[in-house]
Short mmCIF file of C-alpha atoms in Angstrom, two decimals:
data_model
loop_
_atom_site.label_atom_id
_atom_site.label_comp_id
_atom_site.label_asym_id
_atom_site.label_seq_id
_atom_site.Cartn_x
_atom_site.Cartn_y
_atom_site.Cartn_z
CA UNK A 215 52.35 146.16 78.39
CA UNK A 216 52.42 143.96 81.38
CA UNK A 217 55.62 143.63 83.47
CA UNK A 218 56.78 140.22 83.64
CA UNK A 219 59.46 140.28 86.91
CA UNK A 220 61.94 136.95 87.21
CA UNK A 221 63.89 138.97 90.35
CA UNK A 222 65.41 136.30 92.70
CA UNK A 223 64.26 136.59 96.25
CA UNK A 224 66.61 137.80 98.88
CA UNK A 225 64.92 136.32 101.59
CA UNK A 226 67.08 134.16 103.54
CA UNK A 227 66.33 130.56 103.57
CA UNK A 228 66.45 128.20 106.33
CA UNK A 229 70.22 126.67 106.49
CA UNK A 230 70.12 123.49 104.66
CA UNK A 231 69.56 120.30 107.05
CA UNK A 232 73.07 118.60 106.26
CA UNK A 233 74.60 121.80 107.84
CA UNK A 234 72.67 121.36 111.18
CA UNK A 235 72.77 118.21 111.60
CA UNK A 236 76.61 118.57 111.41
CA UNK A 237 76.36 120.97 113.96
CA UNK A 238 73.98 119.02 115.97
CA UNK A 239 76.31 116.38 116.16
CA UNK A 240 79.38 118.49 116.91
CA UNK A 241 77.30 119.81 119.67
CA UNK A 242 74.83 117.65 121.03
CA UNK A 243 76.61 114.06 120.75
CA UNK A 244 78.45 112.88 123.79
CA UNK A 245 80.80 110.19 122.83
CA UNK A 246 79.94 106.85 124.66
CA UNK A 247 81.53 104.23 122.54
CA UNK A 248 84.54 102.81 124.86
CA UNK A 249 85.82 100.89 121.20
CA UNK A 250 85.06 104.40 119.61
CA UNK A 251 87.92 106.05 122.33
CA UNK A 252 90.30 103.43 122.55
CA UNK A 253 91.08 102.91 118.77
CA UNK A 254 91.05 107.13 118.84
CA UNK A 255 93.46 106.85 121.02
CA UNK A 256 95.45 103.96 118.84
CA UNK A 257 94.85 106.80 116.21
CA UNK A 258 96.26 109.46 118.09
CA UNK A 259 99.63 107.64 118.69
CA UNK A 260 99.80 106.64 114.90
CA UNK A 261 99.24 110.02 113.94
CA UNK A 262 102.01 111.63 116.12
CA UNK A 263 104.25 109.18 115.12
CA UNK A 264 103.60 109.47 110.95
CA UNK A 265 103.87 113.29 111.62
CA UNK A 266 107.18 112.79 112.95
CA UNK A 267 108.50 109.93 110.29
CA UNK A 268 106.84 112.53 107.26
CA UNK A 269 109.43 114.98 108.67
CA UNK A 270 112.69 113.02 107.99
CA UNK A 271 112.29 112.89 104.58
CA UNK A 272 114.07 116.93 103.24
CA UNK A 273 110.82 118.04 101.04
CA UNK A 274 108.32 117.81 103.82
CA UNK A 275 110.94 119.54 106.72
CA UNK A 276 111.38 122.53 104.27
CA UNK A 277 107.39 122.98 104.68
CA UNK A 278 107.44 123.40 107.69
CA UNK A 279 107.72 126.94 109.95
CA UNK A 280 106.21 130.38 109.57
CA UNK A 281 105.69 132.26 106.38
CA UNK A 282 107.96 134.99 107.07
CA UNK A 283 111.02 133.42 108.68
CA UNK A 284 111.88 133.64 112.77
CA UNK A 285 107.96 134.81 113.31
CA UNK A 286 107.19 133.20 116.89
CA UNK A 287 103.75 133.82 118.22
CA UNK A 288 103.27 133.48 121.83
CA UNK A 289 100.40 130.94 123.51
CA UNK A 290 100.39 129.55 119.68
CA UNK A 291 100.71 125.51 118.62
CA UNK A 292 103.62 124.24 119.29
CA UNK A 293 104.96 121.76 116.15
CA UNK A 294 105.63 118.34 117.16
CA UNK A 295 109.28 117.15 115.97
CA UNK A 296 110.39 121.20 115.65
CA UNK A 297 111.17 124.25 117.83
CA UNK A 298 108.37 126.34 115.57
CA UNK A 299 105.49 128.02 117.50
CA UNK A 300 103.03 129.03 115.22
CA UNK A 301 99.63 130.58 114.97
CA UNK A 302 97.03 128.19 114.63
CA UNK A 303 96.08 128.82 111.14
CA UNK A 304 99.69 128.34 109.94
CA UNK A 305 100.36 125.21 112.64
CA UNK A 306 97.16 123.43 111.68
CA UNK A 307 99.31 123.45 107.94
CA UNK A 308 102.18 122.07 109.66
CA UNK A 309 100.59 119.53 111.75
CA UNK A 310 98.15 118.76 109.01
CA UNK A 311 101.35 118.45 106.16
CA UNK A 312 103.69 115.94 108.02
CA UNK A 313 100.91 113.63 109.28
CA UNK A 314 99.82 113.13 105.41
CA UNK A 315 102.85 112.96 103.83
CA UNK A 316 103.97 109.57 103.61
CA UNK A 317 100.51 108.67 103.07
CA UNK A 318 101.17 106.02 106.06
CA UNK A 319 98.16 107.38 108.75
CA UNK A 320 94.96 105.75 109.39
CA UNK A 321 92.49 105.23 106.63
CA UNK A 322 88.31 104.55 105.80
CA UNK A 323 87.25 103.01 102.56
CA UNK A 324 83.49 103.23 101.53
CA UNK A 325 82.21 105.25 98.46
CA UNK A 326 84.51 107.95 99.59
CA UNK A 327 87.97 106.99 101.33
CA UNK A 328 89.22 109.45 103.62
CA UNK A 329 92.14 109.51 106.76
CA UNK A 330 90.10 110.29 110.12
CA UNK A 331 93.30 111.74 111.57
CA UNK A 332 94.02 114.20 108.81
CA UNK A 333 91.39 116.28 110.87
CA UNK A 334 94.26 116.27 113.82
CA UNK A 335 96.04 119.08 111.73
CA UNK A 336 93.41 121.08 112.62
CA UNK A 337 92.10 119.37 116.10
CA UNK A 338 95.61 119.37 117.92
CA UNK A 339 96.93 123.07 116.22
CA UNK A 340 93.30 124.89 117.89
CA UNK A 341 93.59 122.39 121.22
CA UNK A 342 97.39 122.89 121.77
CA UNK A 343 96.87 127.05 121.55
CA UNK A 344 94.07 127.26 123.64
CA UNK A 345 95.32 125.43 126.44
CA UNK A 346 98.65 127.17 125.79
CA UNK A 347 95.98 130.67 126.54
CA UNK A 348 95.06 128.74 129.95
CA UNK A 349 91.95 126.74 128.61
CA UNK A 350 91.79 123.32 131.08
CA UNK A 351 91.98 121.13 127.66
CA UNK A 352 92.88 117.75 127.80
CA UNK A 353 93.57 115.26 125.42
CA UNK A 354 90.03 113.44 126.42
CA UNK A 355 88.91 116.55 124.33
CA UNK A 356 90.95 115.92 121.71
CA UNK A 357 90.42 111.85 121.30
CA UNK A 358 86.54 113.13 121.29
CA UNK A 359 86.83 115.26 118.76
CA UNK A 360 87.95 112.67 116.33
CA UNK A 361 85.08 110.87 114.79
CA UNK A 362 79.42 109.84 107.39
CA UNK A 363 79.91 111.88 105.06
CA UNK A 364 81.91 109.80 102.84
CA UNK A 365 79.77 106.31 103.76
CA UNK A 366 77.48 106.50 100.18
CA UNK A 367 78.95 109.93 98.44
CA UNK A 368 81.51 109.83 96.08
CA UNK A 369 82.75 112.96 95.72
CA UNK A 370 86.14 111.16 93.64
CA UNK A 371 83.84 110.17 90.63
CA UNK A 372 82.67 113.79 90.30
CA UNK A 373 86.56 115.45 90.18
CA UNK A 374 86.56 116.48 94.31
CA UNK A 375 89.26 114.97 96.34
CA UNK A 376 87.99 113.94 99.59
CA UNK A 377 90.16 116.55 101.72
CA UNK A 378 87.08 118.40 101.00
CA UNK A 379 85.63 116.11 103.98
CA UNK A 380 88.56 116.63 105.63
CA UNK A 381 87.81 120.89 105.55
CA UNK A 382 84.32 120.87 106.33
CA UNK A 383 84.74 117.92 109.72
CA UNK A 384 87.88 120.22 110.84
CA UNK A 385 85.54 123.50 110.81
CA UNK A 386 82.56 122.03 112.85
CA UNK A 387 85.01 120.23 115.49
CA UNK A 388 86.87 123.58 115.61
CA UNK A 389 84.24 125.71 115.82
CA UNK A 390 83.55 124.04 118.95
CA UNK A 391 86.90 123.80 120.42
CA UNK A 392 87.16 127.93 119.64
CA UNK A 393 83.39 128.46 121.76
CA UNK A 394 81.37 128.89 118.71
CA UNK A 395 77.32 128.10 119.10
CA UNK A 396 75.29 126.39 116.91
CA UNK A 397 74.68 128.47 114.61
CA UNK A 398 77.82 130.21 114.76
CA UNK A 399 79.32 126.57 113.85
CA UNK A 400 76.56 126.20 111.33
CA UNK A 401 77.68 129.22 109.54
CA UNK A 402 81.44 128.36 109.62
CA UNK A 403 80.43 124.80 108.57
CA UNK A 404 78.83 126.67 105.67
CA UNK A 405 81.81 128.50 104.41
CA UNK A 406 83.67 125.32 104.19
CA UNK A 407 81.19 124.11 101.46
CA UNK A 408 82.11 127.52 99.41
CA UNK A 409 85.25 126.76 98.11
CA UNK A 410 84.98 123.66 97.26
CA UNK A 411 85.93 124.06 93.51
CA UNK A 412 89.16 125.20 94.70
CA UNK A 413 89.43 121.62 96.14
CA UNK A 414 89.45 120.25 92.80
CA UNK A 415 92.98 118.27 92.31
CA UNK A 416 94.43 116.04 90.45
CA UNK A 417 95.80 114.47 93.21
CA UNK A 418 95.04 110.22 91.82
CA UNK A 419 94.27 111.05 88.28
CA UNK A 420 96.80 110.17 85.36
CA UNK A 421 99.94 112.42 83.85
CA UNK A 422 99.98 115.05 86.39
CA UNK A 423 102.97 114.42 88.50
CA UNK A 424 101.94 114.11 91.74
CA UNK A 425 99.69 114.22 94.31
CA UNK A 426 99.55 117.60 96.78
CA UNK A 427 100.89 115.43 100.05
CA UNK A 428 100.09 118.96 101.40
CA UNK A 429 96.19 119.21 100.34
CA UNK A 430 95.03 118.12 104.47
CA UNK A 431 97.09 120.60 105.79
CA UNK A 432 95.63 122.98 103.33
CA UNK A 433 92.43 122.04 104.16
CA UNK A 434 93.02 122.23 107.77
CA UNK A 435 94.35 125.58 108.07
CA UNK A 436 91.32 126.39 105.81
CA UNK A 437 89.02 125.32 108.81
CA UNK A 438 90.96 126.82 111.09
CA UNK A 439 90.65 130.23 109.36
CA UNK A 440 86.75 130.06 108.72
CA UNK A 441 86.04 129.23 112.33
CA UNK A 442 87.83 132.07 113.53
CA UNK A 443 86.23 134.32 110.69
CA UNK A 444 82.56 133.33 111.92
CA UNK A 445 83.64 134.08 115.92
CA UNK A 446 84.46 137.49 114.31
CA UNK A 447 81.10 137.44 112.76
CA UNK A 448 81.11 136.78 109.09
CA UNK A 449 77.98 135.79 108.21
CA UNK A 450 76.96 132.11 106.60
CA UNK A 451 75.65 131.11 103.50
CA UNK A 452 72.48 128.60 104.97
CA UNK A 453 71.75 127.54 101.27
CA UNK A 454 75.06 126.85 100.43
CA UNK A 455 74.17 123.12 99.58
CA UNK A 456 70.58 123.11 98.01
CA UNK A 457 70.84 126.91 95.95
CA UNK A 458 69.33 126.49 92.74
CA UNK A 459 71.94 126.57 90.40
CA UNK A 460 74.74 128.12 92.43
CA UNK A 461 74.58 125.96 95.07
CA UNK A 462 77.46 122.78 95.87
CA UNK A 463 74.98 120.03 94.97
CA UNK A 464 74.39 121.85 91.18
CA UNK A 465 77.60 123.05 90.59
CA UNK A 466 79.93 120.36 91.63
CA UNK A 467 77.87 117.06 92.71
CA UNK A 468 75.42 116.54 89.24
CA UNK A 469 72.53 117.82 90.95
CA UNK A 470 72.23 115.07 93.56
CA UNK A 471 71.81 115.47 97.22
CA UNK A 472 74.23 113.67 99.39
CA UNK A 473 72.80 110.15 100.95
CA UNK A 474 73.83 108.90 104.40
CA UNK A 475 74.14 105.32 104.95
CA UNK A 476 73.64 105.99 108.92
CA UNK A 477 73.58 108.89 111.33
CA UNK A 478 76.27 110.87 112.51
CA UNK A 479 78.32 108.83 115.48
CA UNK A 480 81.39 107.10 116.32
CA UNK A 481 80.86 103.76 113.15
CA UNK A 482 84.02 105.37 111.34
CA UNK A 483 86.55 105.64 114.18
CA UNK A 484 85.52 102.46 115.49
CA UNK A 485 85.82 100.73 112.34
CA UNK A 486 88.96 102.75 110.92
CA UNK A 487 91.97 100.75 109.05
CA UNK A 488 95.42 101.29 110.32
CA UNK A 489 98.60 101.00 107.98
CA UNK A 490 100.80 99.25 109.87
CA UNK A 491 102.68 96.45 108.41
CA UNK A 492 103.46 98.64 104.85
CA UNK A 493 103.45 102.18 103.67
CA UNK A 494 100.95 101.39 100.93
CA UNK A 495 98.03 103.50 100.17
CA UNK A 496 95.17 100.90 101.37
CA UNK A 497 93.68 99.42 98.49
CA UNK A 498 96.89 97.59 98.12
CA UNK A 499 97.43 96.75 101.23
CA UNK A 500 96.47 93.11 101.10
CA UNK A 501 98.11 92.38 97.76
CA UNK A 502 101.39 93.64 99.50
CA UNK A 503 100.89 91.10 102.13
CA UNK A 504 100.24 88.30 99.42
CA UNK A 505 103.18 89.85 97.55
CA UNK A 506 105.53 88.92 100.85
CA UNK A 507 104.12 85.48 101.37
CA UNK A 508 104.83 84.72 97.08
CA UNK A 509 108.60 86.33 97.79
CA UNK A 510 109.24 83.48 100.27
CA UNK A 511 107.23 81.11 98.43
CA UNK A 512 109.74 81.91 95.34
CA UNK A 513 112.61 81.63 98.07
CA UNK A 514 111.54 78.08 99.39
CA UNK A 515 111.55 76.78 95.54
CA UNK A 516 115.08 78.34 94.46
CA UNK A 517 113.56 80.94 92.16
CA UNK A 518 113.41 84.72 92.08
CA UNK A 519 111.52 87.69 90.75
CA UNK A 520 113.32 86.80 87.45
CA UNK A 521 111.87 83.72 87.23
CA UNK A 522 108.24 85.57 86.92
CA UNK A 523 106.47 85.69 83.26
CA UNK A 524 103.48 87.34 84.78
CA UNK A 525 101.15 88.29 87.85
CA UNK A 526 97.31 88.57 88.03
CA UNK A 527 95.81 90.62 90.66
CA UNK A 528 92.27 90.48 91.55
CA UNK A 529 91.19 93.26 93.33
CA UNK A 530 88.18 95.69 93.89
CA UNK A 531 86.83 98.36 91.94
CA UNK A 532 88.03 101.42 93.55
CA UNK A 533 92.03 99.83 93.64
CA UNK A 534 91.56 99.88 89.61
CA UNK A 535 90.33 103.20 89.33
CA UNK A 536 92.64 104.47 91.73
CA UNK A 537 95.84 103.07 91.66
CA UNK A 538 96.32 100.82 88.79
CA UNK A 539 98.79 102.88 86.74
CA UNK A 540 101.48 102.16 83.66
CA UNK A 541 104.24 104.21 82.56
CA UNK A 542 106.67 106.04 84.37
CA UNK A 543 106.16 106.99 87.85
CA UNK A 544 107.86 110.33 88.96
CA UNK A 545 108.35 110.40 92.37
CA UNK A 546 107.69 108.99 95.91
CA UNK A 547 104.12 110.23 95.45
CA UNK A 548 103.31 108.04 92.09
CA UNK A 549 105.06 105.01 93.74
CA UNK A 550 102.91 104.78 96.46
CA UNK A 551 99.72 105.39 94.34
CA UNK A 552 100.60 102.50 92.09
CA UNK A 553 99.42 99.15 93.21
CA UNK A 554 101.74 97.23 90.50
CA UNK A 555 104.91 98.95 91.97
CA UNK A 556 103.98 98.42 95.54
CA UNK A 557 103.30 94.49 94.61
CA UNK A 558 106.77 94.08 92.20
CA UNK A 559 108.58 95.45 95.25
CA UNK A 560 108.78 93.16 97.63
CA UNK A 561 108.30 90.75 94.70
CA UNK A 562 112.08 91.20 94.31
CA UNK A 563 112.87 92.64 97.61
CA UNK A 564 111.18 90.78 99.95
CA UNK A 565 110.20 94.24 101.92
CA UNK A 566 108.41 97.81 101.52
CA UNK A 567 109.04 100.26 103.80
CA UNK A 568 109.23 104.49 102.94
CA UNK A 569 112.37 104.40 101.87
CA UNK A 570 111.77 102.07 99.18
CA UNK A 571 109.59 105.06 97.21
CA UNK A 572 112.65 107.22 96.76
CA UNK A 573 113.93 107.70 93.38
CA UNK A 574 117.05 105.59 94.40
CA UNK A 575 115.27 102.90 95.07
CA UNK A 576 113.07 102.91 92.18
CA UNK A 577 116.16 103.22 89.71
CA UNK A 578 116.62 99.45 90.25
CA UNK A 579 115.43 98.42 86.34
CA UNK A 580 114.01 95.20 87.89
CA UNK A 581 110.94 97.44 88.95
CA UNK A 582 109.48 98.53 85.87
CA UNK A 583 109.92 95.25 84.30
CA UNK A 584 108.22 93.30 86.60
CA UNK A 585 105.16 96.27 86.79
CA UNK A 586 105.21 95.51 82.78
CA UNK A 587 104.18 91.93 83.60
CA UNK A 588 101.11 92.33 86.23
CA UNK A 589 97.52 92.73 85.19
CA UNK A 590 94.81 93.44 87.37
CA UNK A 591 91.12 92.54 86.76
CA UNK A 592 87.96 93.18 88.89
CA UNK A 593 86.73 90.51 91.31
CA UNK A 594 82.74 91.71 91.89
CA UNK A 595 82.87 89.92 95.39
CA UNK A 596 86.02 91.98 96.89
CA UNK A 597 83.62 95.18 95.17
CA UNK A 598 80.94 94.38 96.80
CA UNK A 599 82.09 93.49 100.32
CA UNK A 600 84.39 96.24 100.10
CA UNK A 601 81.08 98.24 100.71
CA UNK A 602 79.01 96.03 102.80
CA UNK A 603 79.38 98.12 106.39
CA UNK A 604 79.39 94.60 108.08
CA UNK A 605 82.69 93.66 106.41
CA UNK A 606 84.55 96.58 105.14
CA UNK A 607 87.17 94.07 103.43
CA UNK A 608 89.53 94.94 100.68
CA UNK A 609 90.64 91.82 99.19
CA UNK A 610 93.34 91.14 96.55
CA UNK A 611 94.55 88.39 95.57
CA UNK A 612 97.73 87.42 93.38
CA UNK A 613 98.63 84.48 90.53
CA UNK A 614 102.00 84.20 90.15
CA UNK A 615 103.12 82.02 86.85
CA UNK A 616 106.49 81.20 86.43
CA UNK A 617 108.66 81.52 83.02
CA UNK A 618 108.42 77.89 83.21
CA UNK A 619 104.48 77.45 82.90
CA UNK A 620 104.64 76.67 86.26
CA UNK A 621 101.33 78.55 88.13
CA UNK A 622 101.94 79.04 92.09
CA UNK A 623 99.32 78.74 94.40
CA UNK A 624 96.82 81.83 94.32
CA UNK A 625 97.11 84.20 97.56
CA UNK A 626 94.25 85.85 99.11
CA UNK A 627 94.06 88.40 101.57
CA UNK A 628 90.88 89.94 102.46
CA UNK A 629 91.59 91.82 105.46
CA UNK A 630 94.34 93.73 105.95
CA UNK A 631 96.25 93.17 109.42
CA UNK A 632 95.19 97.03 110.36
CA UNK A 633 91.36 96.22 110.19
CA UNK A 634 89.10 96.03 112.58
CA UNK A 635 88.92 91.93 112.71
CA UNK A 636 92.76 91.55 113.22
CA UNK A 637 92.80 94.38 116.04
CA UNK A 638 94.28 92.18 118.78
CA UNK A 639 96.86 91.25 115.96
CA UNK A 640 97.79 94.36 115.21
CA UNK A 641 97.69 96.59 117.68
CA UNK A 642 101.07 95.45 119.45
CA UNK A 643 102.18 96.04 115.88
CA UNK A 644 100.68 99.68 115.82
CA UNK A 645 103.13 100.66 119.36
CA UNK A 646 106.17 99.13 117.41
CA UNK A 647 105.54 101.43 114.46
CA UNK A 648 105.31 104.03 116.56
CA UNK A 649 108.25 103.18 118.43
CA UNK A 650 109.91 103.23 115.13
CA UNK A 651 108.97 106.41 113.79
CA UNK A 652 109.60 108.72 117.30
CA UNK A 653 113.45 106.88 117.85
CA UNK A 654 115.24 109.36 115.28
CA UNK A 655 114.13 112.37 116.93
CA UNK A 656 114.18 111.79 120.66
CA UNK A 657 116.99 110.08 123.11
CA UNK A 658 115.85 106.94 124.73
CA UNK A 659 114.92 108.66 128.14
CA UNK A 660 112.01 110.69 126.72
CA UNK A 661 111.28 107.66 124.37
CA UNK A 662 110.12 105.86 127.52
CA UNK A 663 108.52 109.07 128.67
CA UNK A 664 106.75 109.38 125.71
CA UNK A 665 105.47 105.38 125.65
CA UNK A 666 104.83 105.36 129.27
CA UNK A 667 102.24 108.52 128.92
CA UNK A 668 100.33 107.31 125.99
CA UNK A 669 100.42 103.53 127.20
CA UNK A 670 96.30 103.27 128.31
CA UNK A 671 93.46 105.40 127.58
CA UNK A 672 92.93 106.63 131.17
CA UNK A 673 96.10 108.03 131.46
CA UNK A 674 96.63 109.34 128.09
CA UNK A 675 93.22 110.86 128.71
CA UNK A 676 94.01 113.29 131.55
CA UNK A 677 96.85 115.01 130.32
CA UNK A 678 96.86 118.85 129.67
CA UNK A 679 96.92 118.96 125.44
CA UNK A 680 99.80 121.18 126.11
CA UNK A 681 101.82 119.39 127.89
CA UNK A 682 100.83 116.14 125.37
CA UNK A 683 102.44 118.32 122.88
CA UNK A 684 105.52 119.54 124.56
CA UNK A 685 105.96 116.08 124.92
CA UNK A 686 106.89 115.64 120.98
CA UNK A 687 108.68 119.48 120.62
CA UNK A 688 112.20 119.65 120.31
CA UNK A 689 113.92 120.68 123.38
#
């Protein structure tokens, strides 16, 4: 009989060319773009100042600290709005949980949306402990450390949430932060692919209560761990992508390889989309703003949300599958997932701010009655320029009739006030928000301290990281 032998081989392969050219970038790329570190540095504020607005509300605070209470590790990341000094695994989970928890920080919409700043968990945690060890850090470092994976990959339409993205970025920026090499980063880069599946959530999809508002954090202090377990030496898994069978493309993306729409470089913080005027996750951002102008139209004519027999919303693609919901909505998580609740509000109120997710605010019966009466329906333009990288729009655009057969004028917005085209109209808007958000934790002496160091990108650039962060500890 002849022996017939289907043994796999156990020869190594090459590490699969996604993973070094993430690593090439991390390494290799110096960041040029002046745009690129200015609206980081726009980012940078927003972020500190979500963190700190995500940590009034009772269910994110009681997240926050060490795992085993009073635990205090010295030269470890300091947590901005607390008196917790953490290692960096656990304060990358901090950092990472109150910046996502209102859902109010930066955003990117393509095939993939994502927050670029989510990755700060992780970024600022690493940064803040090794200049707290005496490493000259500054936050130049960290505003270059900020910014295609998601341009053409949908990892949504195959059952992965997108903090996936947020995991593997945080691991390769890390890795170089914590003095990894190349290939040290290429192996730690690799591990983040591994779990993966464990990323799986149910975070947008239908009857499942909520999203995890703590899934970035998660992910971060996921980076932060593998980095540090590859500069102990734990090997990488080079075929982690491509493996026949068990690999991440098989298993979890259908057998396709990921496609790039452009190389690695600074496009997506250049052209990131800043929540500003509402806490609305960003598909519905523009059909808030037409919701506000139809509030005072209905003012101006005597008439009120009552007076409504229905509302059409076109919108894109993605805001269906994402956030058109019916039914009852559980919690502040639901609400702000929900494009018909976030358009009925200030239908009636005239306003939408964080407080208006809560369930007191959401017990007004008016709500659910007016949700009952909105439709949306595709518009194949606002689809397709919401992925043209020229325009990046992400139109809606609202029909109001009245109980009276009366039909108000349609209002579009295609551009949000946080996008890239209405920059100079936003950003003073961006420093009020943050204004906003750091007033209930800090008197208004250290306010203006606070303001006056972030105020231009030269300054902001040359401070210490830990001396940035002591800036937003509690005394």
């Amino acid at each position: 009989m002849s022996a017939v032998h289907h043994a796999e081989s156990a020869v190594r392969p090459e590490p699969d060319q996604v993973l070094k050219d993430i690593a090439d970038y991390v390494h290799n790329t110096e960041i040029t773009s002046e745009l690129a570190l200015e609206t980081a540095r726009l980012c940078l504020i927003d972020t500190m100042g979500c963190g700190l607005e995500g940590l009034r509300f009772p269910e994110c605070a009681r997240l926050m600290g060490p795992v085993v209470e009073g635990t205090t590790v010295p030269n470890g990341t300091k947590i901005p709005g607390t008196n917790f000094q953490l290692d960096p695994i656990r304060g990358a989970f901090n950092i990472g949980t109150m910046i996502r928890w209102l859902d109010f920080n930066d955003c990117f919409l393509a095939a993939e949306w994502g927050h670029p700043s989510d990755n700060l968990g992780a970024i600022l945690a690493v940064a803040d402990h090794l200049a707290r060890q005496g490493q000259p850090l500054t936050v130049k470092d960290i505003l270059e450390s900020m910014g295609c994976l998601a341009l053409l990959n949908s990892y949504n339409r195959v059952g992965l949430d997108h903090v996936v993205l947020v995991k593997v970025a945080s691991t390769a920026v890390v890795s170089k932060l914590l003095g990894l090499n190349r290939d040290q980063t290429i192996d730690a880069v690799s591990q983040a692919w591994v779990d993966g599946q464990s990323l799986r959530t149910y975070r947008h999809a239908p009857n499942t209560g909520s999203r995890k508002s703590w899934a970035a954090g998660d992910a971060c202090s996921r980076a932060v761990n593998l980095a540090l377990l590859v500069k102990k030496g734990e090997m990488g898994l080079p075929g982690v992508l491509t493996a026949k069978t068990w690999g991440f493309y098989d298993v979890l993306f259908k057998g396709r390889p990921f496609e790039f729409q452009r190389p690695y470089g600074s496009y997506v913080m250049e052209n990131v989309l800043f929540k500003i005027s509402y806490p609305a996750e960003f598909h519905a951002q523009t059909a808030v703003e037409a919701a506000h102008t139809i509030h005072k139209k209905l003012a101006d004519l005597g008439k009120t949300s009552d007076d409504i027999k229905s509302v059409r919303i076109r919108t894109q693609e993605a805001a269906i599958r994402i956030i058109d919901k019916k039914g009852p909505l559980d919690n502040f998580a639901d609400r702000d997932h929900d494009i018909n609740y976030m358009v009925a509000f200030p239908l009636i109120h005239g306003r939408l701010t964080t407080e208006d997710y809560t369930d007191a605010a959401a017990s007004d019966p008016r709500i659910d009655a007016l949700r009952a009466k909105i439709h949306c329906v595709e518009e194949k333009g606002f689809s397709v320029d919401y992925h043209d990288p020229e325009k990046r729009s992400i139109g809606n655009a609202l029909l109001v009739t009245l109980n009276d057969e009366t039909v108000l004028d349609e209002v579009q917005v295609e551009y949000p006030v946080g996008h890239k085209r209405r920059r100079a109209e936003g950003t003073p808007l961006l420093i009020a928000k943050f204004k906003r958000h750091i007033a209930p934790h800090f008197d208004e002496a250290h306010q203006a301290k606070i303001i006056d160091a972030v105020s231009d990108l030269e300054k902001l650039s040359k401070i210490p990281v830990d001396k940035f962060t002591d800036l937003f500890v509690k005394a």
